[in-house]
JSON list of C-alpha atoms and ligand atoms in Angstrom, two decimals:
[
{"chain": "A", "resi": 167, "resn": "MET", "atom": "CA", "xyz": [15.21, -16.46, -22.12]},
{"chain": "A", "resi": 168, "resn": "SER", "atom": "CA", "xyz": [14.43, -14.86, -24.95]},
{"chain": "A", "resi": 169, "resn": "GLU", "atom": "CA", "xyz": [10.68, -14.89, -25.36]},
{"chain": "A", "resi": 170, "resn": "GLN", "atom": "CA", "xyz": [7.40, -13.48, -27.27]},
{"chain": "A", "resi": 171, "resn": "ASN", "atom": "CA", "xyz": [4.27, -12.13, -25.50]},
{"chain": "A", "resi": 172, "resn": "LYS", "atom": "CA", "xyz": [1.97, -11.20, -28.57]},
{"chain": "A", "resi": 173, "resn": "ASP", "atom": "CA", "xyz": [3.71, -7.76, -29.89]},
{"chain": "A", "resi": 174, "resn": "LEU", "atom": "CA", "xyz": [6.90, -7.88, -27.18]},
{"chain": "A", "resi": 175, "resn": "THR", "atom": "CA", "xyz": [9.33, -9.72, -26.75]},
{"chain": "A", "resi": 176, "resn": "PHE", "atom": "CA", "xyz": [12.20, -9.97, -23.83]},
{"chain": "A", "resi": 177, "resn": "GLU", "atom": "CA", "xyz": [15.41, -11.45, -23.91]},
{"chain": "A", "resi": 178, "resn": "ARG", "atom": "CA", "xyz": [17.94, -10.94, -20.50]},
{"chain": "A", "resi": 179, "resn": "MET", "atom": "CA", "xyz": [19.45, -7.25, -21.01]},
{"chain": "A", "resi": 180, "resn": "LYS", "atom": "CA", "xyz": [23.48, -7.61, -21.44]},
{"chain": "A", "resi": 181, "resn": "GLU", "atom": "CA", "xyz": [26.21, -4.94, -21.48]},
{"chain": "A", "resi": 182, "resn": "GLY", "atom": "CA", "xyz": [25.02, -3.79, -24.94]},
{"chain": "A", "resi": 183, "resn": "ASP", "atom": "CA", "xyz": [21.48, -2.35, -23.45]},
{"chain": "A", "resi": 184, "resn": "LEU", "atom": "CA", "xyz": [22.90, -0.09, -20.75]},
{"chain": "A", "resi": 185, "resn": "GLU", "atom": "CA", "xyz": [22.66, 2.76, -22.65]},
{"chain": "A", "resi": 186, "resn": "GLU", "atom": "CA", "xyz": [18.89, 3.15, -23.34]},
{"chain": "A", "resi": 187, "resn": "VAL", "atom": "CA", "xyz": [18.01, 1.12, -20.74]},
{"chain": "A", "resi": 188, "resn": "LEU", "atom": "CA", "xyz": [19.61, 4.82, -18.74]},
{"chain": "A", "resi": 189, "resn": "ARG", "atom": "CA", "xyz": [18.29, 6.76, -21.07]},
{"chain": "A", "resi": 190, "resn": "ILE", "atom": "CA", "xyz": [15.07, 6.13, -19.29]},
{"chain": "A", "resi": 191, "resn": "GLU", "atom": "CA", "xyz": [16.27, 4.50, -15.99]},
{"chain": "A", "resi": 192, "resn": "LYS", "atom": "CA", "xyz": [17.01, 8.08, -15.44]},
{"chain": "A", "resi": 193, "resn": "GLU", "atom": "CA", "xyz": [13.59, 9.84, -17.00]},
{"chain": "A", "resi": 194, "resn": "SER", "atom": "CA", "xyz": [11.36, 7.34, -15.38]},
{"chain": "A", "resi": 195, "resn": "PHE", "atom": "CA", "xyz": [13.43, 7.91, -10.82]},
{"chain": "A", "resi": 196, "resn": "SER", "atom": "CA", "xyz": [14.43, 10.86, -9.22]},
{"chain": "A", "resi": 197, "resn": "ASP", "atom": "CA", "xyz": [17.22, 8.35, -7.46]},
{"chain": "A", "resi": 198, "resn": "PRO", "atom": "CA", "xyz": [17.95, 6.08, -10.86]},
{"chain": "A", "resi": 199, "resn": "TRP", "atom": "CA", "xyz": [20.35, 3.14, -10.48]},
{"chain": "A", "resi": 200, "resn": "THR", "atom": "CA", "xyz": [24.09, 3.46, -12.24]},
{"chain": "A", "resi": 201, "resn": "LYS", "atom": "CA", "xyz": [25.20, 1.99, -14.82]},
{"chain": "A", "resi": 202, "resn": "GLU", "atom": "CA", "xyz": [27.46, -0.42, -12.29]},
{"chain": "A", "resi": 203, "resn": "SER", "atom": "CA", "xyz": [24.04, -1.39, -9.86]},
{"chain": "A", "resi": 204, "resn": "PHE", "atom": "CA", "xyz": [23.13, -2.73, -14.00]},
{"chain": "A", "resi": 205, "resn": "LEU", "atom": "CA", "xyz": [26.01, -4.90, -14.67]},
{"chain": "A", "resi": 206, "resn": "GLU", "atom": "CA", "xyz": [25.43, -6.54, -11.12]},
{"chain": "A", "resi": 207, "resn": "ASP", "atom": "CA", "xyz": [22.88, -7.84, -12.59]},
{"chain": "A", "resi": 208, "resn": "ILE", "atom": "CA", "xyz": [23.56, -8.59, -15.55]},
{"chain": "A", "resi": 209, "resn": "ASN", "atom": "CA", "xyz": [26.18, -10.96, -14.15]},
{"chain": "A", "resi": 210, "resn": "LYS", "atom": "CA", "xyz": [25.06, -13.12, -11.07]},
{"chain": "A", "resi": 211, "resn": "ASP", "atom": "CA", "xyz": [23.26, -16.14, -10.97]},
{"chain": "A", "resi": 212, "resn": "PHE", "atom": "CA", "xyz": [20.89, -14.77, -9.09]},
{"chain": "A", "resi": 213, "resn": "THR", "atom": "CA", "xyz": [19.36, -12.02, -10.83]},
{"chain": "A", "resi": 214, "resn": "TYR", "atom": "CA", "xyz": [17.53, -11.92, -14.20]},
{"chain": "A", "resi": 215, "resn": "PRO", "atom": "CA", "xyz": [17.13, -8.81, -15.67]},
{"chain": "A", "resi": 216, "resn": "ALA", "atom": "CA", "xyz": [15.20, -8.48, -18.82]},
{"chain": "A", "resi": 217, "resn": "VAL", "atom": "CA", "xyz": [14.57, -5.97, -21.01]},
{"chain": "A", "resi": 218, "resn": "ALA", "atom": "CA", "xyz": [11.53, -5.31, -23.13]},
{"chain": "A", "resi": 219, "resn": "ARG", "atom": "CA", "xyz": [10.54, -4.89, -27.10]},
{"chain": "A", "resi": 220, "resn": "LYS", "atom": "CA", "xyz": [8.20, -3.28, -29.57]},
{"chain": "A", "resi": 221, "resn": "ASP", "atom": "CA", "xyz": [9.85, -4.02, -33.02]},
{"chain": "A", "resi": 222, "resn": "GLY", "atom": "CA", "xyz": [13.35, -4.65, -31.79]},
{"chain": "A", "resi": 223, "resn": "LYS", "atom": "CA", "xyz": [12.98, -1.05, -29.96]},
{"chain": "A", "resi": 224, "resn": "LEU", "atom": "CA", "xyz": [13.94, -1.34, -25.86]},
{"chain": "A", "resi": 225, "resn": "VAL", "atom": "CA", "xyz": [10.15, 0.16, -24.34]},
{"chain": "A", "resi": 226, "resn": "GLY", "atom": "CA", "xyz": [10.63, -1.47, -20.89]},
{"chain": "A", "resi": 227, "resn": "TYR", "atom": "CA", "xyz": [12.87, -3.02, -18.47]},
{"chain": "A", "resi": 228, "resn": "THR", "atom": "CA", "xyz": [12.90, -5.15, -15.62]},
{"chain": "A", "resi": 229, "resn": "CYS", "atom": "CA", "xyz": [15.13, -6.24, -12.42]},
{"chain": "A", "resi": 230, "resn": "LEU", "atom": "CA", "xyz": [14.44, -10.00, -11.37]},
{"chain": "A", "resi": 231, "resn": "TRP", "atom": "CA", "xyz": [16.42, -11.64, -8.46]},
{"chain": "A", "resi": 232, "resn": "LYS", "atom": "CA", "xyz": [15.20, -15.26, -7.49]},
{"chain": "A", "resi": 233, "resn": "ILE", "atom": "CA", "xyz": [15.70, -15.08, -3.94]},
{"chain": "A", "resi": 234, "resn": "GLU", "atom": "CA", "xyz": [14.95, -19.19, -1.90]},
{"chain": "A", "resi": 235, "resn": "ASP", "atom": "CA", "xyz": [11.13, -18.83, -3.82]},
{"chain": "A", "resi": 236, "resn": "GLU", "atom": "CA", "xyz": [10.34, -15.38, -3.45]},
{"chain": "A", "resi": 237, "resn": "LEU", "atom": "CA", "xyz": [11.03, -13.50, -7.02]},
{"chain": "A", "resi": 238, "resn": "GLN", "atom": "CA", "xyz": [11.68, -10.04, -6.16]},
{"chain": "A", "resi": 239, "resn": "ILE", "atom": "CA", "xyz": [11.04, -7.29, -8.62]},
{"chain": "A", "resi": 240, "resn": "ALA", "atom": "CA", "xyz": [13.98, -4.68, -7.63]},
{"chain": "A", "resi": 241, "resn": "ASN", "atom": "CA", "xyz": [14.08, -2.59, -10.71]},
{"chain": "A", "resi": 242, "resn": "ILE", "atom": "CA", "xyz": [10.67, -2.67, -13.49]},
{"chain": "A", "resi": 243, "resn": "ALA", "atom": "CA", "xyz": [10.34, 0.85, -15.76]},
{"chain": "A", "resi": 244, "resn": "VAL", "atom": "CA", "xyz": [8.65, 1.73, -19.47]},
{"chain": "A", "resi": 245, "resn": "ASP", "atom": "CA", "xyz": [9.42, 4.93, -21.98]},
{"chain": "A", "resi": 246, "resn": "LYS", "atom": "CA", "xyz": [8.07, 7.19, -21.36]},
{"chain": "A", "resi": 247, "resn": "GLU", "atom": "CA", "xyz": [7.15, 7.49, -25.19]},
{"chain": "A", "resi": 248, "resn": "HIS", "atom": "CA", "xyz": [5.88, 4.52, -24.55]},
{"chain": "A", "resi": 249, "resn": "ARG", "atom": "CA", "xyz": [3.39, 4.30, -21.95]},
{"chain": "A", "resi": 250, "resn": "CYS", "atom": "CA", "xyz": [0.17, 3.94, -21.26]},
{"chain": "A", "resi": 251, "resn": "GLN", "atom": "CA", "xyz": [-0.53, 1.61, -24.41]},
{"chain": "A", "resi": 252, "resn": "GLY", "atom": "CA", "xyz": [0.30, -2.10, -21.78]},
{"chain": "A", "resi": 253, "resn": "ILE", "atom": "CA", "xyz": [3.54, -2.39, -21.88]},
{"chain": "A", "resi": 254, "resn": "ALA", "atom": "CA", "xyz": [4.15, -2.43, -18.14]},
{"chain": "A", "resi": 255, "resn": "LYS", "atom": "CA", "xyz": [0.71, -5.42, -17.78]},
{"chain": "A", "resi": 256, "resn": "LYS", "atom": "CA", "xyz": [2.64, -6.91, -20.88]},
{"chain": "A", "resi": 257, "resn": "LEU", "atom": "CA", "xyz": [5.80, -7.45, -18.34]},
{"chain": "A", "resi": 258, "resn": "MET", "atom": "CA", "xyz": [3.83, -8.03, -15.30]},
{"chain": "A", "resi": 259, "resn": "GLU", "atom": "CA", "xyz": [2.14, -11.42, -17.20]},
{"chain": "A", "resi": 260, "resn": "TRP", "atom": "CA", "xyz": [5.37, -12.00, -18.59]},
{"chain": "A", "resi": 261, "resn": "ILE", "atom": "CA", "xyz": [6.86, -11.65, -14.67]},
{"chain": "A", "resi": 262, "resn": "ILE", "atom": "CA", "xyz": [4.64, -13.69, -13.04]},
{"chain": "A", "resi": 263, "resn": "GLU", "atom": "CA", "xyz": [5.23, -16.78, -15.56]},
{"chain": "A", "resi": 264, "resn": "GLN", "atom": "CA", "xyz": [8.75, -16.32, -14.63]},
{"chain": "A", "resi": 265, "resn": "GLY", "atom": "CA", "xyz": [7.85, -16.45, -10.85]},
{"chain": "A", "resi": 266, "resn": "LEU", "atom": "CA", "xyz": [6.35, -19.98, -11.83]},
{"chain": "A", "resi": 267, "resn": "LYS", "atom": "CA", "xyz": [8.30, -21.30, -13.98]},
{"chain": "A", "resi": 268, "resn": "GLN", "atom": "CA", "xyz": [11.01, -20.96, -11.15]},
{"chain": "A", "resi": 269, "resn": "ALA", "atom": "CA", "xyz": [9.05, -22.03, -8.56]},
{"chain": "A", "resi": 270, "resn": "CYS", "atom": "CA", "xyz": [8.25, -18.80, -6.78]},
{"chain": "A", "resi": 271, "resn": "LYS", "atom": "CA", "xyz": [6.01, -19.05, -4.15]},
{"chain": "A", "resi": 272, "resn": "SER", "atom": "CA", "xyz": [5.87, -15.22, -4.40]},
{"chain": "A", "resi": 273, "resn": "VAL", "atom": "CA", "xyz": [6.09, -11.73, -6.43]},
{"chain": "A", "resi": 274, "resn": "THR", "atom": "CA", "xyz": [7.61, -9.14, -4.08]},
{"chain": "A", "resi": 275, "resn": "LEU", "atom": "CA", "xyz": [8.87, -5.88, -4.14]},
{"chain": "A", "resi": 276, "resn": "ASP", "atom": "CA", "xyz": [9.00, -2.26, -2.18]},
{"chain": "A", "resi": 277, "resn": "VAL", "atom": "CA", "xyz": [6.76, 1.07, -3.90]},
{"chain": "A", "resi": 278, "resn": "ARG", "atom": "CA", "xyz": [7.27, 4.00, -2.84]},
{"chain": "A", "resi": 279, "resn": "VAL", "atom": "CA", "xyz": [3.96, 5.42, -1.04]},
{"chain": "A", "resi": 280, "resn": "SER", "atom": "CA", "xyz": [3.41, 8.20, -3.40]},
{"chain": "A", "resi": 281, "resn": "ASN", "atom": "CA", "xyz": [3.13, 6.03, -6.80]},
{"chain": "A", "resi": 282, "resn": "SER", "atom": "CA", "xyz": [0.10, 5.47, -7.34]},
{"chain": "A", "resi": 283, "resn": "VAL", "atom": "CA", "xyz": [0.50, 4.74, -10.73]},
{"chain": "A", "resi": 284, "resn": "ALA", "atom": "CA", "xyz": [2.23, 2.24, -10.36]},
{"chain": "A", "resi": 285, "resn": "LEU", "atom": "CA", "xyz": [0.30, 0.68, -7.02]},
{"chain": "A", "resi": 286, "resn": "THR", "atom": "CA", "xyz": [-2.58, 0.67, -9.35]},
{"chain": "A", "resi": 287, "resn": "LEU", "atom": "CA", "xyz": [-0.61, -1.35, -11.31]},
{"chain": "A", "resi": 288, "resn": "TYR", "atom": "CA", "xyz": [0.61, -3.60, -9.13]},
{"chain": "A", "resi": 289, "resn": "ARG", "atom": "CA", "xyz": [-3.46, -4.11, -7.26]},
{"chain": "A", "resi": 290, "resn": "LYS", "atom": "CA", "xyz": [-4.95, -4.92, -10.24]},
{"chain": "A", "resi": 291, "resn": "PHE", "atom": "CA", "xyz": [-2.38, -7.92, -10.50]},
{"chain": "A", "resi": 292, "resn": "GLY", "atom": "CA", "xyz": [-3.40, -9.19, -6.66]},
{"chain": "A", "resi": 293, "resn": "PHE", "atom": "CA", "xyz": [-0.74, -7.58, -5.19]},
{"chain": "A", "resi": 294, "resn": "GLU", "atom": "CA", "xyz": [-1.98, -6.96, -1.78]},
{"chain": "A", "resi": 295, "resn": "GLN", "atom": "CA", "xyz": [0.82, -4.87, 1.15]},
{"chain": "A", "resi": 296, "resn": "ILE", "atom": "CA", "xyz": [2.70, -6.36, 3.87]},
{"chain": "A", "resi": 297, "resn": "GLY", "atom": "CA", "xyz": [4.72, -3.85, 4.98]},
{"chain": "A", "resi": 298, "resn": "ARG", "atom": "CA", "xyz": [6.18, -0.61, 5.56]},
{"chain": "A", "resi": 299, "resn": "ARG", "atom": "CA", "xyz": [9.97, 0.71, 5.03]},
{"chain": "A", "resi": 300, "resn": "LYS", "atom": "CA", "xyz": [10.06, 3.61, 7.19]},
{"chain": "A", "resi": 301, "resn": "ASN", "atom": "CA", "xyz": [12.22, 7.05, 5.25]},
{"chain": "A", "resi": 302, "resn": "TYR", "atom": "CA", "xyz": [13.58, 3.33, 2.78]},
{"chain": "A", "resi": 303, "resn": "TYR", "atom": "CA", "xyz": [13.66, 6.20, -0.34]},
{"chain": "A", "resi": 304, "resn": "ARG", "atom": "CA", "xyz": [15.58, 9.59, -1.01]},
{"chain": "A", "resi": 305, "resn": "PHE", "atom": "CA", "xyz": [15.55, 11.73, -3.31]},
{"chain": "A", "resi": 306, "resn": "PRO", "atom": "CA", "xyz": [12.72, 12.64, -2.00]},
{"chain": "A", "resi": 307, "resn": "VAL", "atom": "CA", "xyz": [12.69, 10.95, 1.43]},
{"chain": "A", "resi": 308, "resn": "GLU", "atom": "CA", "xyz": [9.87, 8.79, 1.66]},
{"chain": "A", "resi": 309, "resn": "ASP", "atom": "CA", "xyz": [8.14, 5.66, 3.38]},
{"chain": "A", "resi": 310, "resn": "ALA", "atom": "CA", "xyz": [8.62, 2.49, 0.41]},
{"chain": "A", "resi": 311, "resn": "ILE", "atom": "CA", "xyz": [5.07, -0.03, 0.44]},
{"chain": "A", "resi": 312, "resn": "ILE", "atom": "CA", "xyz": [6.29, -4.13, 0.40]},
{"chain": "A", "resi": 313, "resn": "MET", "atom": "CA", "xyz": [3.69, -6.27, -0.96]},
{"chain": "A", "resi": 314, "resn": "GLU", "atom": "CA", "xyz": [3.24, -9.72, -2.38]},
{"chain": "A", "resi": 315, "resn": "LYS", "atom": "CA", "xyz": [1.69, -11.69, -4.80]},
{"chain": "A", "resi": 316, "resn": "LYS", "atom": "CA", "xyz": [0.97, -15.07, -3.90]},
{"chain": "A", "resi": 317, "resn": "LEU", "atom": "CA", "xyz": [2.59, -17.90, -6.68]},
{"chain": "B", "resi": 498, "resn": "LIG", "atom": "C1", "xyz": [4.79, 1.75, -13.57]},
{"chain": "B", "resi": 498, "resn": "LIG", "atom": "C2", "xyz": [4.94, 1.77, -14.79]},
{"chain": "B", "resi": 498, "resn": "LIG", "atom": "C3", "xyz": [5.81, 1.23, -15.33]},
{"chain": "B", "resi": 498, "resn": "LIG", "atom": "C4", "xyz": [3.70, 2.41, -16.26]},
{"chain": "B", "resi": 498, "resn": "LIG", "atom": "O1", "xyz": [4.10, 1.58, -17.26]},
{"chain": "B", "resi": 498, "resn": "LIG", "atom": "P1", "xyz": [3.21, 1.29, -18.20]},
{"chain": "B", "resi": 498, "resn": "LIG", "atom": "O2", "xyz": [3.14, 0.26, -19.49]},
{"chain": "B", "resi": 498, "resn": "LIG", "atom": "O3", "xyz": [2.97, 3.19, -19.02]},
{"chain": "B", "resi": 498, "resn": "LIG", "atom": "O4", "xyz": [1.68, 1.05, -17.45]},
{"chain": "B", "resi": 498, "resn": "LIG", "atom": "P2", "xyz": [0.55, -0.29, -18.56]},
{"chain": "B", "resi": 498, "resn": "LIG", "atom": "O5", "xyz": [0.20, 0.47, -19.75]},
{"chain": "B", "resi": 498, "resn": "LIG", "atom": "O6", "xyz": [0.42, -1.39, -18.93]},
{"chain": "B", "resi": 498, "resn": "LIG", "atom": "O7", "xyz": [-0.49, 0.50, -16.85]},
{"chain": "B", "resi": 498, "resn": "LIG", "atom": "C5", "xyz": [-1.24, -0.91, -16.22]},
{"chain": "B", "resi": 498, "resn": "LIG", "atom": "C6", "xyz": [-1.71, 0.00, -15.83]},
{"chain": "B", "resi": 498, "resn": "LIG", "atom": "O8", "xyz": [-1.28, 1.02, -14.66]},
{"chain": "B", "resi": 498, "resn": "LIG", "atom": "C7", "xyz": [-1.87, 2.40, -13.83]},
{"chain": "B", "resi": 498, "resn": "LIG", "atom": "N1", "xyz": [-1.64, 3.38, -15.13]},
{"chain": "B", "resi": 498, "resn": "LIG", "atom": "C8", "xyz": [-0.80, 3.22, -15.44]},
{"chain": "B", "resi": 498, "resn": "LIG", "atom": "N2", "xyz": [-0.26, 5.01, -16.67]},
{"chain": "B", "resi": 498, "resn": "LIG", "atom": "C9", "xyz": [-1.59, 5.56, -15.82]},
{"chain": "B", "resi": 498, "resn": "LIG", "atom": "C10", "xyz": [-1.11, 6.95, -15.42]},
{"chain": "B", "resi": 498, "resn": "LIG", "atom": "N3", "xyz": [-1.18, 7.77, -16.37]},
{"chain": "B", "resi": 498, "resn": "LIG", "atom": "N4", "xyz": [-2.75, 7.29, -14.65]},
{"chain": "B", "resi": 498, "resn": "LIG", "atom": "C11", "xyz": [-3.46, 6.61, -13.35]},
{"chain": "B", "resi": 498, "resn": "LIG", "atom": "N5", "xyz": [-3.12, 4.91, -14.16]},
{"chain": "B", "resi": 498, "resn": "LIG", "atom": "C12", "xyz": [-2.22, 4.48, -14.93]},
{"chain": "B", "resi": 498, "resn": "LIG", "atom": "C13", "xyz": [-3.55, 1.38, -15.08]},
{"chain": "B", "resi": 498, "resn": "LIG", "atom": "O9", "xyz": [-4.23, 0.99, -13.96]},
{"chain": "B", "resi": 498, "resn": "LIG", "atom": "C14", "xyz": [-3.01, 0.54, -15.82]},
{"chain": "B", "resi": 498, "resn": "LIG", "atom": "O10", "xyz": [-4.24, -0.44, -16.12]},
{"chain": "B", "resi": 498, "resn": "LIG", "atom": "P3", "xyz": [-5.72, 0.15, -17.33]},
{"chain": "B", "resi": 498, "resn": "LIG", "atom": "O11", "xyz": [-4.64, -0.23, -19.10]},
{"chain": "B", "resi": 498, "resn": "LIG", "atom": "O12", "xyz": [-5.72, -1.86, -17.20]},
{"chain": "B", "resi": 498, "resn": "LIG", "atom": "O13", "xyz": [-5.83, 0.95, -16.87]},
{"chain": "B", "resi": 498, "resn": "LIG", "atom": "C15", "xyz": [5.29, 3.18, -15.75]},
{"chain": "B", "resi": 498, "resn": "LIG", "atom": "O14", "xyz": [4.75, 4.20, -16.00]},
{"chain": "B", "resi": 498, "resn": "LIG", "atom": "C16", "xyz": [7.19, 4.23, -15.09]},
{"chain": "B", "resi": 498, "resn": "LIG", "atom": "O15", "xyz": [7.93, 3.48, -16.33]},
{"chain": "B", "resi": 498, "resn": "LIG", "atom": "N6", "xyz": [6.49, 4.61, -14.41]},
{"chain": "B", "resi": 498, "resn": "LIG", "atom": "C17", "xyz": [8.30, 5.42, -13.59]},
{"chain": "B", "resi": 498, "resn": "LIG", "atom": "C18", "xyz": [9.11, 3.84, -12.70]},
{"chain": "B", "resi": 498, "resn": "LIG", "atom": "C19", "xyz": [8.58, 3.42, -11.86]},
{"chain": "B", "resi": 498, "resn": "LIG", "atom": "O16", "xyz": [7.88, 4.52, -10.73]},
{"chain": "B", "resi": 498, "resn": "LIG", "atom": "N7", "xyz": [8.25, 2.21, -11.52]},
{"chain": "B", "resi": 498, "resn": "LIG", "atom": "C20", "xyz": [7.58, 1.40, -10.66]},
{"chain": "B", "resi": 498, "resn": "LIG", "atom": "C21", "xyz": [8.69, 1.46, -9.78]},
{"chain": "B", "resi": 498, "resn": "LIG", "atom": "S1", "xyz": [7.76, 0.36, -8.14]}
]
């Protein structure tokens, strides 16, 4: 799975990445995934947890779930120190490429209604709102917007 996208490299997440991943996760989310959630993704067949490295340093990650012909983005974050440098855009390009390679018909995701940065990013990549889950998130309780990009 190791691949390059200009100056970023992508590879399957390993247990040894979790210290860095959990640090970024805790900085990024009010209700972060636990170590156990990431370990489950690392050990399942239909999941593609991946880390992005720049000059060898782990700068972001995503957890993808392939469910039939849909690729779900279950998690995505970029290290605070490396934000606004186009890393999420490269992660999104890589994710879409994986969806096409896996013959998926769509990429989907859930996002907090208040997460305007992420919503802007997804819209830029052609994702459209296809639904809303009432009070889906906690800390704080908030609706999720369900988005889809057809491939
Ligand atoms: C959302 C996130 C992944 C974006 O990562 P990033 O590497 O900083 O994003 P990029 O630099 O690739 O920017 C991508 C686009 O997002 C938008 N964006 C990024 N930072 C922004 C900011 N501070 N304000 C407004 N828009 C912003 C812009 O549209 C930008 O495109 P542009 O550079 O062409 O204007 C990052 O902010 C993050 O990890 N947030 C916390 C975790 C999170 O919310 N994940 C999404 C859960 S659904």
